[in-house]
Coordinates of C-alpha atoms in Angstrom, one line a residue:
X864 CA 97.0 44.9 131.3
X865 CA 97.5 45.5 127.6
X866 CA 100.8 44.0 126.2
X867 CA 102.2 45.0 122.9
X868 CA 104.7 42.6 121.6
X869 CA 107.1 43.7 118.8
X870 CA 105.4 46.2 116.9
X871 CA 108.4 47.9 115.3
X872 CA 109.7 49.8 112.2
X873 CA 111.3 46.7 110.8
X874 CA 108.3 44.6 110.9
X875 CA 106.8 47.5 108.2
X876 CA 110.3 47.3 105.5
X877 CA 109.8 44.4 102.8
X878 CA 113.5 43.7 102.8
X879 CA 114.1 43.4 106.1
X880 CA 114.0 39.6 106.7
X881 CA 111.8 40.3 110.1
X882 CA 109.1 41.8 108.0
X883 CA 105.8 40.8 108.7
X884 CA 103.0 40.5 106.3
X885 CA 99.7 42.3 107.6
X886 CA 101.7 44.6 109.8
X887 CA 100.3 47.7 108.3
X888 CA 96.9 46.8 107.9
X889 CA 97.4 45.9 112.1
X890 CA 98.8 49.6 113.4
X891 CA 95.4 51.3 113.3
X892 CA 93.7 48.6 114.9
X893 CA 96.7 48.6 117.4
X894 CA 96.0 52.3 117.9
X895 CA 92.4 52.7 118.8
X896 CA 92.8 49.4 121.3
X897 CA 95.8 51.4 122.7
X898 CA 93.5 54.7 122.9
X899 CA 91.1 52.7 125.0
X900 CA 93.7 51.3 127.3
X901 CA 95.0 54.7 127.7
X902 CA 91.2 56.2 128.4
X903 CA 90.7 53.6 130.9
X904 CA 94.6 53.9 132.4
X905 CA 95.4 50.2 132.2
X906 CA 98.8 49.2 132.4
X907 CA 100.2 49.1 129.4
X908 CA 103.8 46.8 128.3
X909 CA 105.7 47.1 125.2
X910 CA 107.9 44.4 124.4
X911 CA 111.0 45.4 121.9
X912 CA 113.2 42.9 119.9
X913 CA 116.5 43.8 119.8
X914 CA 119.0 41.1 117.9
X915 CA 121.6 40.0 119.8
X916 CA 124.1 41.7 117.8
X917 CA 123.2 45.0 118.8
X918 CA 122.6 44.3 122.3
X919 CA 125.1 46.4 124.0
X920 CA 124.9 49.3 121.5
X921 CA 124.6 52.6 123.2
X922 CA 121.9 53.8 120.3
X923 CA 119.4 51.9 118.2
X924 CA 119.2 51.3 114.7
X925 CA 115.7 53.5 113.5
X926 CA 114.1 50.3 112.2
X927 CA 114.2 49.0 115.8
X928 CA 112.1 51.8 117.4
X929 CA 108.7 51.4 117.8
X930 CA 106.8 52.4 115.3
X931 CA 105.7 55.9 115.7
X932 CA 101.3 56.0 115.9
X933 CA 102.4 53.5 119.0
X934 CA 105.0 54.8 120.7
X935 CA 104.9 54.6 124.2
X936 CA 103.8 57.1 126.8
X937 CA 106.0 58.3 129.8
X938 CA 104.2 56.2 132.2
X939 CA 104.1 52.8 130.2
X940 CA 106.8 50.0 129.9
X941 CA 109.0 49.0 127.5
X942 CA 110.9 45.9 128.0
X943 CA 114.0 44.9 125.6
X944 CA 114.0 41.3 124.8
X945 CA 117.2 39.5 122.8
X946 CA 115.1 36.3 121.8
X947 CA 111.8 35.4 121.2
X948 CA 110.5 35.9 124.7
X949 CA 111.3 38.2 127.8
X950 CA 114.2 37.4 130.0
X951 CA 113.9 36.3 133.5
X952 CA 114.9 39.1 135.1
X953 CA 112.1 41.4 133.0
X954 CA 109.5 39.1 133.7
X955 CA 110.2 39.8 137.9
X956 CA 109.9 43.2 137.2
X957 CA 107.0 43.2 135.4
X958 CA 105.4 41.3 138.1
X959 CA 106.7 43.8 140.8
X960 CA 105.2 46.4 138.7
X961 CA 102.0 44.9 138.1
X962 CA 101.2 44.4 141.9
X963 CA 101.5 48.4 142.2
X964 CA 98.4 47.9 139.7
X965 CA 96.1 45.7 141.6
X966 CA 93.5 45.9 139.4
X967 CA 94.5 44.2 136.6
X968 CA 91.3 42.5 135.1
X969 CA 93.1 40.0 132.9
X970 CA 96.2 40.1 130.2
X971 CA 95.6 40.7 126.3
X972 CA 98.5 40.1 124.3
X973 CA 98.6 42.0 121.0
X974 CA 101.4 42.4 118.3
X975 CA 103.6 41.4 115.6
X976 CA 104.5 37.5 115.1
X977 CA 101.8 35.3 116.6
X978 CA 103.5 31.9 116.2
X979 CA 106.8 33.0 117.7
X980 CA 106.8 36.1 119.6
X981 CA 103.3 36.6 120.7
X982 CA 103.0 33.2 121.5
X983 CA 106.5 32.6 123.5
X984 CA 105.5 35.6 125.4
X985 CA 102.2 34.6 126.4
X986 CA 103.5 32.0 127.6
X987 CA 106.0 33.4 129.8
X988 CA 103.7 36.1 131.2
X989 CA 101.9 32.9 132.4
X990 CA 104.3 31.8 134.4
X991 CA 105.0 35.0 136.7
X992 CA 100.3 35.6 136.3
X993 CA 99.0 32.0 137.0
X994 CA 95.9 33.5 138.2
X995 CA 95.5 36.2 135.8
X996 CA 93.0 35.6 132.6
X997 CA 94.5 36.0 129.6
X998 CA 93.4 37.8 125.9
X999 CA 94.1 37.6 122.3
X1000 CA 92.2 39.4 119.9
X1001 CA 92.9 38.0 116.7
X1002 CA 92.2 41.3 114.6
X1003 CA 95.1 42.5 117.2
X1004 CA 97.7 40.3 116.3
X1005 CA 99.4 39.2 113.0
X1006 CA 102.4 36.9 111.4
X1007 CA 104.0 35.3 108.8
X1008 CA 103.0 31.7 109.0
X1009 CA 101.1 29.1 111.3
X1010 CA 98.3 31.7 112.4
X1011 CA 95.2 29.8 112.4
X1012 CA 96.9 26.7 114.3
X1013 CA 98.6 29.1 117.0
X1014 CA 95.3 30.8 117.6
X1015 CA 94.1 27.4 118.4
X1016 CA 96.8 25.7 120.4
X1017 CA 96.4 29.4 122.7
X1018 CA 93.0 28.2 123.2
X1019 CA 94.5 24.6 124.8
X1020 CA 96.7 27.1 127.1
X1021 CA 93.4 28.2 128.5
X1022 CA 93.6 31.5 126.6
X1023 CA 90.8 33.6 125.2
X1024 CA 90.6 34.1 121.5

């Protein structure tokens, strides 16, 4: 399973206070790893951030969508999120979902944010995939501070970097 955490337009605009240095430089690397997972039909999870003052707004702002060279197919999943991390109730269905897809050959975790997003959400998928192995590929993932030292606490959370 490939999950893409928070790569959105907003990550991209320099005055937007969720801006993310290194985002830019990340989408073509995000794309050809996407490519792959799409060759090789792995399921493939999108998580969006959407701040809780727009939750309950019937249409998105623009800078929330995904950003475009990795927009999601038909057949892969995009979970909305309010905080750092997916809610309960997404994290149920994504395990109902991944048990339609037996074959899941471990979790990588790629995406905007390492020390707060990627890393809460790793986390959480651990809970609901205790017995799944779990990926980071650090050309895959970027953020705005504490890089190097999330990259290696992962490591203490028995997760492959």
């Amino acid at each position: 399973m490939l999950v893409i955490v928070d790569m959105q337009r907003r990550i991209l605009d320099m005055t937007d206070k969720n801006y993310v240095q290194g985002a830019q430089a990340l989408i073509p690397k995000l794309k050809t790893r996407l490519e792959k997972a799409r060759e090789s039909r792995e399921f493939v999870l999108f998580t969006k951030d959407i701040p809780i003052e727009y939750k309950n707004k019937a249409e998105e702002l623009p800078k929330l969508k995904i950003i475009e060279e990795l927009s999601p197919l038909p057949n892969e999943v995009v979970f909305k999120k309010n905080y750092y991390t997916l809610p309960p109730e997404s994290l149920v269905e994504i395990r109902k979902l991944a048990e339609k897809n037996k074959d899941l050959n471990g979790i990588e975790v790629a995406g905007a944010e390492l020390s707060l997003c990627v890393l809460a959400n790793i986390l959480a998928l651990q809970s609901i995939f205790p017995e799944e192995d779990f990926y980071l590929n650090s050309e895959l993932v970027t953020g705005n501070k504490f890089n190097k030292v999330t990259l290696e606490m992962l490591q203490d959370f028995n997760v492959r970097v």
